[in-house]
XYZ file of C-alpha atoms in Angstrom:
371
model
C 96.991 20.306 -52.477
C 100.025 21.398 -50.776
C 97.172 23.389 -48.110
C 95.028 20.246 -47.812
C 98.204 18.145 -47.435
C 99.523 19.957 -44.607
C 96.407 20.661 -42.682
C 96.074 16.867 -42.726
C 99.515 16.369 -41.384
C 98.497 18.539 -38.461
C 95.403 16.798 -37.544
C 95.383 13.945 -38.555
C 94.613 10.517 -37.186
C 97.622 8.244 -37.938
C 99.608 7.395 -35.082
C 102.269 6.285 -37.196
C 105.374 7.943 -36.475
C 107.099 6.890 -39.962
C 104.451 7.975 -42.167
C 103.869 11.505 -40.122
C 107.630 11.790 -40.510
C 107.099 11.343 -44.496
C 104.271 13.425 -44.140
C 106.032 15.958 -42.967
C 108.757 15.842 -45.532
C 106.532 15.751 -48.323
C 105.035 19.335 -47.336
C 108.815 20.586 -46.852
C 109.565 19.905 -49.697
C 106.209 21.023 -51.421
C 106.854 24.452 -49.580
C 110.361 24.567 -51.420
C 109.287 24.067 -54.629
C 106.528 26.327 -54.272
C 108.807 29.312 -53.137
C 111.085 27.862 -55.911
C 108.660 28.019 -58.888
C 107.495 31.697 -57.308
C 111.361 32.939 -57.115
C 111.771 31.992 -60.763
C 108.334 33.220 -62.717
C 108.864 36.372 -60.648
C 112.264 36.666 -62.449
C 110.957 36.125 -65.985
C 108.227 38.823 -65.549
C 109.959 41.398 -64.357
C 109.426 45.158 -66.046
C 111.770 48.272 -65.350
C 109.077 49.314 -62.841
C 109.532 46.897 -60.435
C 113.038 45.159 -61.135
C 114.750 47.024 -58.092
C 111.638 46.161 -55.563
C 111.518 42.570 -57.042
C 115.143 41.455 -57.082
C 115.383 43.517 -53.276
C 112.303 40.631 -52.125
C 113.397 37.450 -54.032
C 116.835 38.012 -52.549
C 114.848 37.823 -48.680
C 113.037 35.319 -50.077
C 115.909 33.168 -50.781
C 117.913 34.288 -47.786
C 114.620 32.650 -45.727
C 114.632 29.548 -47.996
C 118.184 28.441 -47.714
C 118.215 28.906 -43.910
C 115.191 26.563 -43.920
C 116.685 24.030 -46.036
C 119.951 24.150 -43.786
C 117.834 23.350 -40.648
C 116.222 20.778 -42.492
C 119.249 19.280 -44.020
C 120.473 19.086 -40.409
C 117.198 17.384 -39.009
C 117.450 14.958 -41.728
C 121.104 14.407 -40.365
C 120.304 13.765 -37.117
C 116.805 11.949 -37.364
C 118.773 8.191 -37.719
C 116.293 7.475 -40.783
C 118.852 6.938 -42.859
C 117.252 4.467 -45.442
C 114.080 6.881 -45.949
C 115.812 10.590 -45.928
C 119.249 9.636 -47.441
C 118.712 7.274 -49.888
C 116.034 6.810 -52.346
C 114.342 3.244 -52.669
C 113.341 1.285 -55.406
C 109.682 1.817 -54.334
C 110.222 5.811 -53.854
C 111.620 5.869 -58.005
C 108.956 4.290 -59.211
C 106.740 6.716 -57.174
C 108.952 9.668 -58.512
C 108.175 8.358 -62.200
C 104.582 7.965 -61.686
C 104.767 11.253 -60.606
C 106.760 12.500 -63.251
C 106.824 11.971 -66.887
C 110.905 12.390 -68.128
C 109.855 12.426 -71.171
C 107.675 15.436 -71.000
C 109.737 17.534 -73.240
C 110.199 14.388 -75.452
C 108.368 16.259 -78.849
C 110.209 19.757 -78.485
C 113.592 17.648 -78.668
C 112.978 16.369 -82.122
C 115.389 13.761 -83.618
C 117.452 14.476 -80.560
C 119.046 10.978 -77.987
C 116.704 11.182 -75.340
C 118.577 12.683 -72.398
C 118.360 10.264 -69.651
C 116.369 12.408 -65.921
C 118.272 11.542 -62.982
C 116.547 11.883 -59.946
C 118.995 12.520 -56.609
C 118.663 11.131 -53.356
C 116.413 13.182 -50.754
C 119.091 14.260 -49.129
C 121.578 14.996 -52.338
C 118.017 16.751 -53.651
C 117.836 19.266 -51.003
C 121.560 20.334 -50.956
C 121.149 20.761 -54.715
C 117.949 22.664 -54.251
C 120.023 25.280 -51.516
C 122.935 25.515 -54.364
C 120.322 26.750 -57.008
C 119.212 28.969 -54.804
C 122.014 30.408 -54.102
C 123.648 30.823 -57.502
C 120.085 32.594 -58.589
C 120.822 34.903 -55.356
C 124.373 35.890 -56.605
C 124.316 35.836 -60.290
C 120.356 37.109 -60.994
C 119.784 39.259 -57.789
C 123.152 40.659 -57.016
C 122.958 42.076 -61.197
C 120.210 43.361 -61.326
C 120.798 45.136 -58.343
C 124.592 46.144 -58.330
C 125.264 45.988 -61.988
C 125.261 49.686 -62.670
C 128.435 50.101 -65.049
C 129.804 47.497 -68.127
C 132.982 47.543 -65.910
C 130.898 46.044 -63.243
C 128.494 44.022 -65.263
C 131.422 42.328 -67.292
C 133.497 41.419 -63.776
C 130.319 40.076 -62.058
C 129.140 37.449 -65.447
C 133.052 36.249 -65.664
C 132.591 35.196 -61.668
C 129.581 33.609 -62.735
C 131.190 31.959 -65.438
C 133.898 30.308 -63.777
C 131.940 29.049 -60.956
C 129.514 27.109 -63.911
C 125.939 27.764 -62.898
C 123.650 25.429 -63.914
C 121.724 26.236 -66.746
C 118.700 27.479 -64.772
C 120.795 30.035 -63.345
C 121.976 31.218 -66.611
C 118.983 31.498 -68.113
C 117.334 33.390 -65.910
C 120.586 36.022 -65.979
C 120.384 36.167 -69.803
C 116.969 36.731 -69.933
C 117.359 40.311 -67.799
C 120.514 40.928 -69.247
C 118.220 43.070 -71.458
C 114.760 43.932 -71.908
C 112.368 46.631 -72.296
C 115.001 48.518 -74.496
C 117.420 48.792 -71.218
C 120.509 46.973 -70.200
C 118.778 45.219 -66.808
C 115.584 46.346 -67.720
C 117.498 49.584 -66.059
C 119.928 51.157 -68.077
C 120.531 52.741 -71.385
C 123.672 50.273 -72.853
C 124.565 53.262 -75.504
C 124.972 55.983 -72.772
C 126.206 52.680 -69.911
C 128.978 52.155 -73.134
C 129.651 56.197 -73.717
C 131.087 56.523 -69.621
C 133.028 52.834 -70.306
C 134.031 54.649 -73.344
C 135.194 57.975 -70.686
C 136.942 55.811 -67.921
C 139.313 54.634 -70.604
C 140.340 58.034 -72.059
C 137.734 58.621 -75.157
C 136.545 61.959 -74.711
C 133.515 62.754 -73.958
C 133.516 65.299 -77.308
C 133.938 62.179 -79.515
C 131.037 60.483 -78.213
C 129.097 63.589 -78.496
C 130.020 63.515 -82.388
C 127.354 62.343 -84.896
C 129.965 59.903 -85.550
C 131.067 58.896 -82.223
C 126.980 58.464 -81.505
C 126.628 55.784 -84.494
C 129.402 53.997 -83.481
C 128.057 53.711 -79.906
C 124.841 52.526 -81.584
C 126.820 50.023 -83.667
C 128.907 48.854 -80.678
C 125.733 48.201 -78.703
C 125.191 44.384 -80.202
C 128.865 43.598 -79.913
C 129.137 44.479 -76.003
C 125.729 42.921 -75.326
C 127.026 39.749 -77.186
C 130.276 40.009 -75.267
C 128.174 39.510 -72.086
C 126.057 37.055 -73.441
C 129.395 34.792 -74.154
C 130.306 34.966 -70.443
C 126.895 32.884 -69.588
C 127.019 29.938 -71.634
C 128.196 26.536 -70.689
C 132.332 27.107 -70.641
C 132.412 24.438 -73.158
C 130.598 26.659 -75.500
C 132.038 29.801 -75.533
C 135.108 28.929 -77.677
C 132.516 28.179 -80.652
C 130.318 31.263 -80.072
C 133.590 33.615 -80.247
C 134.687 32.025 -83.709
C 131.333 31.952 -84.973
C 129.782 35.270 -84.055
C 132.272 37.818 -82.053
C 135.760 37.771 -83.818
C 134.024 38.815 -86.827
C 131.805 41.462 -85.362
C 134.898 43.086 -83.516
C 137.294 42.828 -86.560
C 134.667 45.031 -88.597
C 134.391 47.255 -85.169
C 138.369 47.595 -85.613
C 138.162 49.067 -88.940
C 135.598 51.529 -88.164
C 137.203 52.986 -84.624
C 139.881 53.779 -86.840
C 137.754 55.563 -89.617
C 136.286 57.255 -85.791
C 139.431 58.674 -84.722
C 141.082 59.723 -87.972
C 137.305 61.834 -88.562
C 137.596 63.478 -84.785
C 141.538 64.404 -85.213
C 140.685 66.286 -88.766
C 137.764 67.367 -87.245
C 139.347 69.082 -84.325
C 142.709 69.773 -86.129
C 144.902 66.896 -83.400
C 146.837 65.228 -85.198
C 149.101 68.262 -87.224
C 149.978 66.332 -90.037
C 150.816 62.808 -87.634
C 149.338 59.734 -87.602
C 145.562 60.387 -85.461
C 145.133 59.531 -81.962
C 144.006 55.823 -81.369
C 141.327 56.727 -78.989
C 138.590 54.408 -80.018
C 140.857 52.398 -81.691
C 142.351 51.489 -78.161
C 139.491 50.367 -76.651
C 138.161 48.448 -79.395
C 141.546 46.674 -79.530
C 141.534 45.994 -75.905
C 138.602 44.505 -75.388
C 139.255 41.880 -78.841
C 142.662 41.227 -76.913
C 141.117 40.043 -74.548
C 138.955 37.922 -75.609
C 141.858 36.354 -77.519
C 142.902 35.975 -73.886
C 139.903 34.147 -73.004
C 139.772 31.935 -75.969
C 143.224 30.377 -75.463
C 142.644 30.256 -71.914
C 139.078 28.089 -72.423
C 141.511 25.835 -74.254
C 143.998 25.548 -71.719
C 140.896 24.684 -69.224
C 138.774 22.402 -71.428
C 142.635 20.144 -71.935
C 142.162 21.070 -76.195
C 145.782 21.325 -75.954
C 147.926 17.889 -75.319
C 151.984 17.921 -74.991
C 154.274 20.080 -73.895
C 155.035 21.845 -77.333
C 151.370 22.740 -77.155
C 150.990 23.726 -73.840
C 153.915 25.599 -73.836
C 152.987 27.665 -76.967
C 149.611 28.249 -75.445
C 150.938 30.082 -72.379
C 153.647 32.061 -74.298
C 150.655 33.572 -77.014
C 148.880 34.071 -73.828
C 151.785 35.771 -72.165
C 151.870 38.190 -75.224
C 148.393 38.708 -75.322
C 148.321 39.896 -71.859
C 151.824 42.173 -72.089
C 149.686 44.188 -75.161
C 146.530 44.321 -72.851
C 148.914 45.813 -70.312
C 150.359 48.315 -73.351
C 147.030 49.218 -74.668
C 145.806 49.657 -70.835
C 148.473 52.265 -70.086
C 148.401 53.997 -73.475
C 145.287 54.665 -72.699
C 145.518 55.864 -69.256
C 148.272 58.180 -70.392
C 145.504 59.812 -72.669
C 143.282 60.274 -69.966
C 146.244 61.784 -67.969
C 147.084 63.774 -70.727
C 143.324 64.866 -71.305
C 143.196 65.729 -67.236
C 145.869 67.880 -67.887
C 144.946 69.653 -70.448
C 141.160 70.056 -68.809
C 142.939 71.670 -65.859
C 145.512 73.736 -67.796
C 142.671 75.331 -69.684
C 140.325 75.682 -66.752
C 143.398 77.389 -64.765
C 143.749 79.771 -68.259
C 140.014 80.816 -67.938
C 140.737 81.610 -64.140
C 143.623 83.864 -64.902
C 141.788 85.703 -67.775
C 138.473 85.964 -65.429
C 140.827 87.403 -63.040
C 142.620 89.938 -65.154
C 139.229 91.144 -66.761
C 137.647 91.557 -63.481
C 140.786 93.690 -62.604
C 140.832 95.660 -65.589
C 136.656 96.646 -64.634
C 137.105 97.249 -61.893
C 140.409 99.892 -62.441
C 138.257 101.037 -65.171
C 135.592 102.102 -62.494
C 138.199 103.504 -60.182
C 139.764 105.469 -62.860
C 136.412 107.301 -63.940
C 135.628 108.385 -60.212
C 138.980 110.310 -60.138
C 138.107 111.552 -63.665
C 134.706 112.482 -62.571
């Protein structure tokens, strides 16, 4: 149709300027919606083959798209047909409804209020149009193809969720957020959660425990859940952290600290003191802050009224963040302390390399002379 349509507007007959115009408008916008509907089933069928290849095109693709709709938005602008590009009649809705049904999805919604399909102006349409685009360019395309490390991933959904994509956008981030087995269709999330786990002064021996492993395993759901929280509608994240994550990461709690008491008797560290809170730490971090994050929702979505409540708000918030901060540099100072001791030792093995290869080599000296 869209083929026909436009080969007609090319050659056709009609000497009318008007209805060329809306000709010509009507195959714009076609060509949109076709690269639109191609961007998007392109994103829900990706496989870890392609998913670098694909998100490198559809990120062109939009780059193409949103420069066309800017030129068009701008021709619509400065075309003086207000009343036909700017507004939408009475004629052109009942048009749009004979075209399409709003109550498509009306049996899939069960006993559900019917949710009421607003249809935007031409030009509102368009301008809406080059904002989807662009959200699927920065929150789908730029993960998948610069999301390499849960540091990274975590930073890049919370930008995402305080800008508030629409719910096309989010959906088509949550569905890559994991498939085929792999965090982005391109990761492992145990080992992606093992170097987190390094950067913030676990070492790399615990992880390499049978122990350390299962808890890796067990912290997979948790951290993928954690990022799952960061796309929904900011109005919804305050339920899906007291429904499903507190209680997840208060379990994880108890079992960092069965972790690190097993690696310090293990590995003889803690010399008859209380063991080293090295998965402990991280666990607690990351609950501390989203502690943070559910206070501040509340602040944002105005659930607290007065000044009392305000005021307590921002002071538990104020804590929250000074034992963030603690937890942060206690942590650090293990990984200092864990630098340290890596060097000290390597230095050790230099000195005793060195003194053996002395040693040989007077040894050889020493039997010439003899000899």
């Amino acid at each position: 149709i869209f083929e026909k349509l436009a080969k007609f507007n090319e050659n056709g007959d009609d000497d009318d300027a008007d209805r060329k115009m809306e000709r010509s408008f009507v195959v714009s916008l076609l060509d949109f919606m076709s690269s639109f509907y191609n961007t998007c089933s392109t994103l829900m069928n990706l496989s870890k083959e392609n998913v670098v290849q694909n998100a490198g095109f559809i990120t062109e693709e939009i780059s193409t798209q949103v420069q066309k709709l800017k030129e068009a938005i701008e021709t619509m602008k400065g075309s003086g047909s207000d009343g036909l590009l700017l507004e939408a009649t009475e004629n052109d809705k009942k048009l749009i409804f004979q075209a399409f049904d709003p109550y498509i999805n009306r049996k899939t919604l069960g006993n559900s209020p019917v949710r009421k399909v607003p249809f935007l102006p031409p030009m509102e349409a368009l301008t809406s149009l080059m904002k989807t685009y662009d959200e699927i360019r920065s929150g789908s395309c730029n993960l998948l193809l610069k999301g390499n490390t849960v540091s990274r991933i975590h930073r890049m959904l919370s930008t995402m969720s305080t800008k508030s994509f629409n719910i096309l956008s989010r959906s088509l981030v949550v569905t890559n957020l994991y498939f085929e087995n792999q965090l982005l269709g391109r990761y492992s999330l145990a080992f992606s959660i093992a170097k987190h786990m390094h950067r913030w002064g676990v070492p790399e021996t615990l992880t390499g425990t049978d122990y350390g492993v299962k808890f890796i395993n067990r912290l997979c759901k948790p951290i993928y859940d954690t990022f799952k929280l960061l796309v929904l509608n900011r109005g919804r994240q305050r339920g899906y952290m007291d429904v499903l994550l507190f209680k997840d990461w208060a379990a994880l709690q108890q079992d960092a600290a069965l972790v690190d008491a097993a690696f310090c008797d293990e590995f003889n560290l803690s010399n008859g003191a209380a063991p080293t809170l090295y998965v402990t730490n991280y666990v607690l971090s990351t609950v501390v802050g989203l502690m943070d994050h559910h206070v501040g929702l509340g602040v944002e979505l105005g659930l607290f009224n007065g000044h009392y409540h305000l005021t307590t708000a921002y002071w538990y918030r104020d804590y929250l963040l000074s034992t963030r901060l603690n937890i942060g540099s206690s942590m650090k100072e293990h990984l200092k302390q864990k630098k340290a001791m890596e060097a000290q030792i390597a230095m050790e093995e230099a000195q005793a390399a060195a003194k053996l290869a002395a040693k040989v080599k007077s040894d050889k000296g020493g039997g010439k002379k003899k000899g």
